[in-house]
Amino acid sequence: MTMQSAPAPRRRIGLVGAGGIALAHMPGLLRLGDVVVHSKDGAEELADTFADAAASAGRTVTVAATLEDLLAAVDVVDVVVPTPAHATVVRAALAAGKHVVSEKPLARTDADAEDLVARAAAAGRQLYPAHVVRWFPAYRRLHEAVTTGLLGDLAVLRFSRSGAFPSRVPWFGDRAQSGGVVMDQMIHDLDIARWVAGPVTRVSAVSVRIGTEDAPVEEAPVEAAHVLLTHASGAISHVAGLWGPQHLAFTTEYSVTGTLGSLSHSSLAEEDTRSDLAAPTTMDGFLPAVDPAEDPYALELADFVAAFDGGPLPRVTAADGAVAVHIANAALASIESGQPVEVSL
């Protein structure tokens, strides 16, 4: 008689937060297991939105009344709360013995980001920041071109990222809470610049913002910034970001030049996949459109969960997340002082 092994238990994933980015995470989470949601607001609505998708996948989406209830019920935790709450929720999840995914930025402050890295190491738990742009095809292609030597020694890198100002949620407009366009949006390109061109030694930045106490940013929201990075290799990266009017479509571009050639990308010029699907909701202009067949959010979450299960380490680490926070905060310090900021990482 052949003994049959017991089926593996169903994975239970905790999703803490139910805002806009939760909509991007849910399809990938439902590919990986049952989902338990907790949020101060919107958890029931999020569960209802994805009820049919969960049923079609043979999964469940349930709601936990408290964070403690969620932590007691799940195997791993995905943190998508607003930036100011990242550190508190990640600490609680690590203290409960869970592996953790945290939306970017890993934390709002350098001290909190470094503390989370140290706590994860001390607890023997894995912690990954959701720097999803590393999973977008154009940026994977750039990294491969650099690491294989196709471009030679890098000289000049230019990145830009534009989208509608996320005015539906007031905390985005409060730079103290969100870090503004630099910390919330441009941190992706700051991370990519370091990923492909290596350590950063100096940061210089300027920004402009339409919105004062007399004309609140919610009424006329526009914020733009330019960040110049000097890499230890001597390469220079120019990163531009824009939160613009509500009709502005989300776009990304880069142009990277080295001693052997250059590589460029424009999301507007590379729309090779179009879909007209019955999706739960749209991302408006706040997040890029993705190919459902190769969803970068689902790909990164699958890599993180595979690592939690003992598989290969993913292409981003907790330390990478902390360094990205440090570079973004150096840019914010440069904006405030009008002077370059030296960094030592």
Short mmCIF file of C-alpha atoms in Angstrom, two decimals:
data_model
loop_
_atom_site.label_atom_id
_atom_site.label_comp_id
_atom_site.label_asym_id
_atom_site.label_seq_id
_atom_site.Cartn_x
_atom_site.Cartn_y
_atom_site.Cartn_z
CA MET A 1 0.00 0.00 0.00
CA THR A 2 1.30 3.42 -0.95
CA MET A 3 1.17 5.97 1.82
CA GLN A 4 -0.15 9.34 0.70
CA SER A 5 1.29 12.42 2.34
CA ALA A 6 -1.13 14.88 3.85
CA PRO A 7 -1.89 17.88 1.64
CA ALA A 8 0.02 21.03 2.45
CA PRO A 9 -1.99 23.43 4.59
CA ARG A 10 -3.46 26.40 2.81
CA ARG A 11 -1.34 29.49 3.15
CA ARG A 12 -2.98 32.37 5.02
CA ILE A 13 -1.80 35.84 4.10
CA GLY A 14 -2.58 38.90 6.18
CA LEU A 15 -3.14 42.15 4.31
CA VAL A 16 -2.99 45.16 6.61
CA GLY A 17 -4.50 48.19 4.90
CA ALA A 18 -7.20 48.62 2.29
CA GLY A 19 -6.24 51.74 0.34
CA GLY A 20 -5.43 52.14 -3.33
CA ILE A 21 -2.28 50.01 -3.38
CA ALA A 22 -4.19 47.13 -1.76
CA LEU A 23 -6.14 46.88 -5.03
CA ALA A 24 -2.87 46.22 -6.86
CA HIS A 25 -1.72 43.60 -4.33
CA MET A 26 -4.91 41.58 -4.01
CA PRO A 27 -4.83 39.72 -7.37
CA GLY A 28 -1.32 38.46 -6.67
CA LEU A 29 -2.13 37.53 -3.08
CA LEU A 30 -5.12 35.46 -4.18
CA ARG A 31 -2.81 33.42 -6.41
CA LEU A 32 -0.79 32.53 -3.33
CA GLY A 33 -3.34 31.77 -0.63
CA ASP A 34 -6.35 32.82 1.40
CA VAL A 35 -6.32 36.46 2.45
CA VAL A 36 -7.28 37.99 5.79
CA VAL A 37 -7.72 41.78 5.68
CA HIS A 38 -7.56 44.29 8.50
CA SER A 39 -7.82 48.05 8.11
CA LYS A 40 -9.21 50.97 10.05
CA ASP A 41 -11.30 51.78 6.99
CA GLY A 42 -12.36 49.91 3.87
CA ALA A 43 -11.65 46.29 4.80
CA GLU A 44 -15.20 45.10 4.23
CA GLU A 45 -15.42 46.95 0.92
CA LEU A 46 -12.10 45.49 -0.25
CA ALA A 47 -13.22 41.97 0.67
CA ASP A 48 -16.49 42.47 -1.19
CA THR A 49 -14.68 43.84 -4.25
CA PHE A 50 -12.57 40.70 -4.56
CA ALA A 51 -15.13 38.14 -3.39
CA ASP A 52 -15.88 36.86 -6.89
CA ALA A 53 -12.21 36.75 -7.89
CA ALA A 54 -11.41 34.83 -4.71
CA ALA A 55 -14.19 32.32 -5.31
CA SER A 56 -13.05 31.79 -8.90
CA ALA A 57 -9.56 31.02 -7.64
CA GLY A 58 -10.80 28.71 -4.89
CA ARG A 59 -9.64 31.19 -2.23
CA THR A 60 -11.28 33.08 0.59
CA VAL A 61 -11.10 36.71 1.67
CA THR A 62 -12.10 37.39 5.26
CA VAL A 63 -11.89 40.43 7.53
CA ALA A 64 -10.17 40.59 10.93
CA ALA A 65 -11.55 43.05 13.46
CA THR A 66 -8.13 43.90 14.93
CA LEU A 67 -4.48 43.70 13.97
CA GLU A 68 -3.98 41.22 16.80
CA ASP A 69 -6.70 38.98 15.37
CA LEU A 70 -5.07 39.12 11.94
CA LEU A 71 -1.60 38.28 13.29
CA ALA A 72 -3.02 35.28 15.17
CA ALA A 73 -4.72 33.98 12.03
CA VAL A 74 -2.07 34.27 9.29
CA ASP A 75 1.29 32.86 8.24
CA VAL A 76 2.80 35.96 6.57
CA VAL A 77 1.91 39.64 6.49
CA ASP A 78 1.67 42.19 3.67
CA VAL A 79 1.67 45.77 5.00
CA VAL A 80 -0.02 48.39 2.79
CA VAL A 81 -1.04 50.98 5.39
CA PRO A 82 -0.17 54.69 4.91
CA THR A 83 3.54 55.49 5.10
CA PRO A 84 3.48 56.99 8.64
CA ALA A 85 2.16 53.66 10.00
CA HIS A 86 4.56 51.32 8.20
CA ALA A 87 7.08 51.05 11.03
CA THR A 88 4.48 50.39 13.74
CA VAL A 89 2.69 47.63 11.83
CA VAL A 90 5.90 45.96 10.60
CA ARG A 91 7.27 45.91 14.17
CA ALA A 92 4.08 44.24 15.38
CA ALA A 93 4.22 41.62 12.63
CA LEU A 94 7.88 40.83 13.29
CA ALA A 95 7.20 40.61 17.03
CA ALA A 96 4.46 38.08 16.22
CA GLY A 97 7.04 35.95 14.41
CA LYS A 98 5.80 36.64 10.87
CA HIS A 99 7.70 37.15 7.64
CA VAL A 100 6.73 40.55 6.28
CA VAL A 101 6.28 42.41 3.00
CA SER A 102 6.08 46.19 3.42
CA GLU A 103 4.98 48.64 0.77
CA LYS A 104 7.56 51.27 -0.03
CA PRO A 105 8.93 53.30 1.56
CA LEU A 106 10.01 50.81 4.18
CA ALA A 107 9.56 53.62 6.73
CA ARG A 108 9.31 57.40 6.70
CA THR A 109 12.51 58.03 8.67
CA ASP A 110 16.02 56.68 8.39
CA ALA A 111 15.98 55.61 12.03
CA ASP A 112 12.77 53.62 11.66
CA ALA A 113 13.96 51.96 8.46
CA GLU A 114 17.25 50.89 10.05
CA ASP A 115 15.39 49.69 13.14
CA LEU A 116 13.11 47.46 11.04
CA VAL A 117 16.09 45.89 9.27
CA ALA A 118 17.74 45.19 12.62
CA ARG A 119 14.55 43.80 14.18
CA ALA A 120 13.97 41.42 11.29
CA ALA A 121 17.52 40.12 11.55
CA ALA A 122 17.27 39.72 15.32
CA ALA A 123 13.96 37.86 15.00
CA GLY A 124 15.24 35.59 12.23
CA ARG A 125 12.37 36.74 10.03
CA GLN A 126 12.47 37.89 6.42
CA LEU A 127 11.40 41.45 5.56
CA TYR A 128 11.08 42.76 2.01
CA PRO A 129 10.15 46.23 0.76
CA ALA A 130 7.77 46.21 -2.21
CA HIS A 131 10.00 48.04 -4.68
CA VAL A 132 7.86 46.67 -7.49
CA VAL A 133 9.59 48.61 -10.28
CA ARG A 134 12.42 46.06 -10.10
CA TRP A 135 9.84 43.60 -11.49
CA PHE A 136 8.64 45.76 -14.39
CA PRO A 137 9.98 44.35 -17.69
CA ALA A 138 11.70 47.54 -18.90
CA TYR A 139 13.64 47.89 -15.65
CA ARG A 140 14.56 44.20 -15.49
CA ARG A 141 15.88 44.62 -19.02
CA LEU A 142 17.97 47.63 -17.94
CA HIS A 143 19.46 45.78 -14.99
CA GLU A 144 20.35 42.81 -17.21
CA ALA A 145 21.97 45.10 -19.79
CA VAL A 146 24.13 46.69 -17.09
CA THR A 147 25.09 43.52 -15.22
CA THR A 148 26.02 41.70 -18.43
CA GLY A 149 28.27 44.58 -19.50
CA LEU A 150 26.20 45.41 -22.56
CA LEU A 151 26.35 49.16 -21.86
CA GLY A 152 29.92 49.24 -20.58
CA ASP A 153 30.78 51.64 -17.77
CA LEU A 154 27.78 53.82 -16.98
CA ALA A 155 28.11 57.58 -17.40
CA VAL A 156 24.71 59.31 -17.38
CA LEU A 157 21.33 57.96 -16.29
CA ARG A 158 18.03 59.83 -16.64
CA PHE A 159 14.76 58.67 -15.10
CA SER A 160 11.34 60.30 -15.02
CA ARG A 161 7.98 59.31 -13.56
CA SER A 162 4.73 61.28 -13.81
CA GLY A 163 1.18 60.78 -12.63
CA ALA A 164 -1.84 62.47 -11.13
CA PHE A 165 -1.49 63.97 -7.66
CA PRO A 166 -3.05 61.45 -5.22
CA SER A 167 -5.40 64.06 -3.81
CA ARG A 168 -8.16 61.66 -2.74
CA VAL A 169 -6.25 60.90 0.47
CA PRO A 170 -5.09 64.02 2.38
CA TRP A 171 -1.99 62.49 4.00
CA PHE A 172 -0.23 62.28 0.63
CA GLY A 173 -0.27 66.09 0.48
CA ASP A 174 1.44 66.38 3.87
CA ARG A 175 5.16 66.10 3.14
CA ALA A 176 5.92 65.41 6.81
CA GLN A 177 3.78 62.26 6.63
CA SER A 178 4.33 61.05 3.07
CA GLY A 179 7.62 62.61 2.04
CA GLY A 180 5.79 64.04 -0.95
CA VAL A 181 6.59 63.12 -4.52
CA VAL A 182 10.23 62.32 -3.64
CA MET A 183 9.55 59.71 -0.98
CA ASP A 184 6.30 58.28 -2.30
CA GLN A 185 6.80 58.24 -6.08
CA MET A 186 10.44 59.00 -6.98
CA ILE A 187 11.84 56.53 -4.45
CA HIS A 188 11.26 53.89 -7.12
CA ASP A 189 13.67 55.55 -9.55
CA LEU A 190 16.13 56.44 -6.78
CA ASP A 191 16.19 52.73 -5.96
CA ILE A 192 16.59 51.72 -9.61
CA ALA A 193 19.43 54.21 -10.13
CA ARG A 194 21.34 52.66 -7.22
CA TRP A 195 20.40 49.12 -8.36
CA VAL A 196 22.02 49.62 -11.75
CA ALA A 197 24.72 52.28 -11.12
CA GLY A 198 25.84 51.35 -7.62
CA PRO A 199 26.32 53.24 -4.33
CA VAL A 200 25.38 56.90 -4.06
CA THR A 201 27.75 59.41 -2.45
CA ARG A 202 26.02 62.76 -2.98
CA VAL A 203 22.42 63.92 -3.40
CA SER A 204 21.25 67.30 -4.66
CA ALA A 205 17.60 68.17 -5.17
CA VAL A 206 15.11 70.94 -5.94
CA SER A 207 11.32 70.93 -5.98
CA VAL A 208 8.33 73.10 -6.75
CA ARG A 209 4.87 72.79 -5.30
CA ILE A 210 1.66 74.64 -6.13
CA GLY A 211 -0.38 74.79 -2.94
CA THR A 212 -0.16 77.13 0.04
CA GLU A 213 -2.22 77.85 3.10
CA ASP A 214 -4.17 80.39 1.03
CA ALA A 215 -4.59 77.95 -1.88
CA PRO A 216 -4.58 74.46 -0.34
CA VAL A 217 -2.83 71.75 -2.30
CA GLU A 218 -6.09 69.81 -2.46
CA GLU A 219 -7.53 72.58 -4.67
CA ALA A 220 -4.62 72.87 -7.10
CA PRO A 221 -2.32 69.90 -6.49
CA VAL A 222 0.95 69.91 -8.42
CA GLU A 223 4.34 68.86 -7.05
CA ALA A 224 7.52 68.26 -9.02
CA ALA A 225 11.10 67.50 -8.05
CA HIS A 226 14.49 66.91 -9.63
CA VAL A 227 17.12 64.84 -7.83
CA LEU A 228 20.74 64.54 -8.95
CA LEU A 229 22.69 61.53 -7.66
CA THR A 230 26.45 61.16 -7.79
CA HIS A 231 27.48 57.51 -7.69
CA ALA A 232 30.73 56.18 -6.23
CA SER A 233 31.63 55.00 -9.75
CA GLY A 234 31.47 58.57 -11.04
CA ALA A 235 28.20 58.04 -12.90
CA ILE A 236 25.50 60.71 -12.58
CA SER A 237 21.77 59.98 -12.31
CA HIS A 238 19.10 62.61 -12.91
CA VAL A 239 15.70 61.64 -11.50
CA ALA A 240 12.59 63.71 -12.23
CA GLY A 241 9.14 63.22 -10.72
CA LEU A 242 5.78 64.90 -11.14
CA TRP A 243 2.46 64.70 -9.37
CA GLY A 244 0.25 66.68 -11.72
CA PRO A 245 -3.37 67.39 -12.61
CA GLN A 246 -5.97 64.68 -12.30
CA HIS A 247 -6.18 64.04 -16.04
CA LEU A 248 -2.45 63.29 -16.27
CA ALA A 249 -1.80 59.70 -17.31
CA PHE A 250 0.85 57.70 -15.49
CA THR A 251 4.07 57.54 -17.54
CA THR A 252 7.66 56.44 -17.00
CA GLU A 253 10.85 56.96 -18.99
CA TYR A 254 14.57 56.33 -18.74
CA SER A 255 17.67 56.83 -20.83
CA VAL A 256 20.91 55.22 -19.66
CA THR A 257 24.22 55.76 -21.46
CA GLY A 258 27.52 53.96 -20.93
CA THR A 259 30.84 53.63 -22.73
CA LEU A 260 29.47 50.94 -25.06
CA GLY A 261 26.01 52.28 -25.82
CA SER A 262 22.68 53.36 -24.43
CA LEU A 263 19.29 51.96 -23.57
CA SER A 264 16.04 53.89 -23.33
CA HIS A 265 12.44 53.26 -22.37
CA SER A 266 9.19 55.19 -22.67
CA SER A 267 5.98 53.71 -21.35
CA LEU A 268 3.98 55.70 -23.89
CA ALA A 269 6.00 54.24 -26.75
CA GLU A 270 5.98 50.68 -25.43
CA GLU A 271 2.28 49.91 -24.95
CA ASP A 272 2.60 46.46 -26.47
CA THR A 273 -0.23 44.98 -24.39
CA ARG A 274 -3.72 46.42 -24.15
CA SER A 275 -6.65 44.93 -22.31
CA ASP A 276 -10.32 45.61 -21.80
CA LEU A 277 -11.13 43.46 -18.80
CA ALA A 278 -13.74 43.38 -16.07
CA ALA A 279 -11.29 44.47 -13.37
CA PRO A 280 -12.48 45.14 -9.80
CA THR A 281 -11.47 48.79 -10.12
CA THR A 282 -9.10 51.08 -11.95
CA MET A 283 -5.90 52.66 -10.72
CA ASP A 284 -6.72 56.04 -12.29
CA GLY A 285 -3.51 58.00 -12.83
CA PHE A 286 -1.89 57.03 -9.54
CA LEU A 287 -0.38 53.70 -10.59
CA PRO A 288 0.87 52.34 -13.92
CA ALA A 289 -1.20 49.99 -16.01
CA VAL A 290 0.09 46.41 -15.95
CA ASP A 291 -0.21 43.37 -18.18
CA PRO A 292 -2.51 40.97 -16.28
CA ALA A 293 -0.53 38.04 -17.70
CA GLU A 294 2.72 39.40 -16.29
CA ASP A 295 1.59 41.49 -13.34
CA PRO A 296 4.72 42.89 -11.61
CA TYR A 297 2.89 43.17 -8.29
CA ALA A 298 1.98 39.48 -8.47
CA LEU A 299 5.49 38.53 -9.58
CA GLU A 300 7.18 40.33 -6.68
CA LEU A 301 4.77 38.85 -4.14
CA ALA A 302 5.33 35.36 -5.56
CA ASP A 303 9.10 35.83 -5.24
CA PHE A 304 8.75 37.08 -1.66
CA VAL A 305 6.55 34.15 -0.63
CA ALA A 306 8.88 31.69 -2.36
CA ALA A 307 11.75 33.11 -0.30
CA PHE A 308 9.64 32.78 2.86
CA ASP A 309 9.24 29.10 1.94
CA GLY A 310 13.01 28.61 1.66
CA GLY A 311 13.41 29.43 -2.03
CA PRO A 312 15.86 31.85 -3.68
CA LEU A 313 16.25 35.29 -2.18
CA PRO A 314 14.40 37.97 -4.18
CA ARG A 315 16.02 40.83 -6.07
CA VAL A 316 15.46 43.37 -3.26
CA THR A 317 16.40 43.22 0.43
CA ALA A 318 15.33 45.00 3.58
CA ALA A 319 18.68 46.81 3.50
CA ASP A 320 17.90 48.03 -0.03
CA GLY A 321 14.66 49.47 1.31
CA ALA A 322 16.48 51.28 4.11
CA VAL A 323 19.05 52.73 1.72
CA ALA A 324 16.28 53.98 -0.58
CA VAL A 325 14.68 55.75 2.39
CA HIS A 326 18.05 57.28 3.26
CA ILE A 327 18.58 58.60 -0.28
CA ALA A 328 15.04 60.00 -0.45
CA ASN A 329 15.45 61.74 2.90
CA ALA A 330 18.81 63.14 1.75
CA ALA A 331 16.98 64.60 -1.26
CA LEU A 332 14.36 66.14 1.02
CA ALA A 333 17.14 67.60 3.19
CA SER A 334 18.78 69.06 0.09
CA ILE A 335 15.48 70.63 -0.98
CA GLU A 336 15.14 72.26 2.45
CA SER A 337 18.74 73.51 2.66
CA GLY A 338 19.39 74.31 -0.99
CA GLN A 339 22.70 72.47 -0.65
CA PRO A 340 23.99 69.05 -1.73
CA VAL A 341 23.95 66.32 0.91
CA GLU A 342 26.83 63.90 1.26
CA VAL A 343 25.77 60.34 2.01
CA SER A 344 27.80 57.45 3.40
CA LEU A 345 26.14 54.07 3.26
#
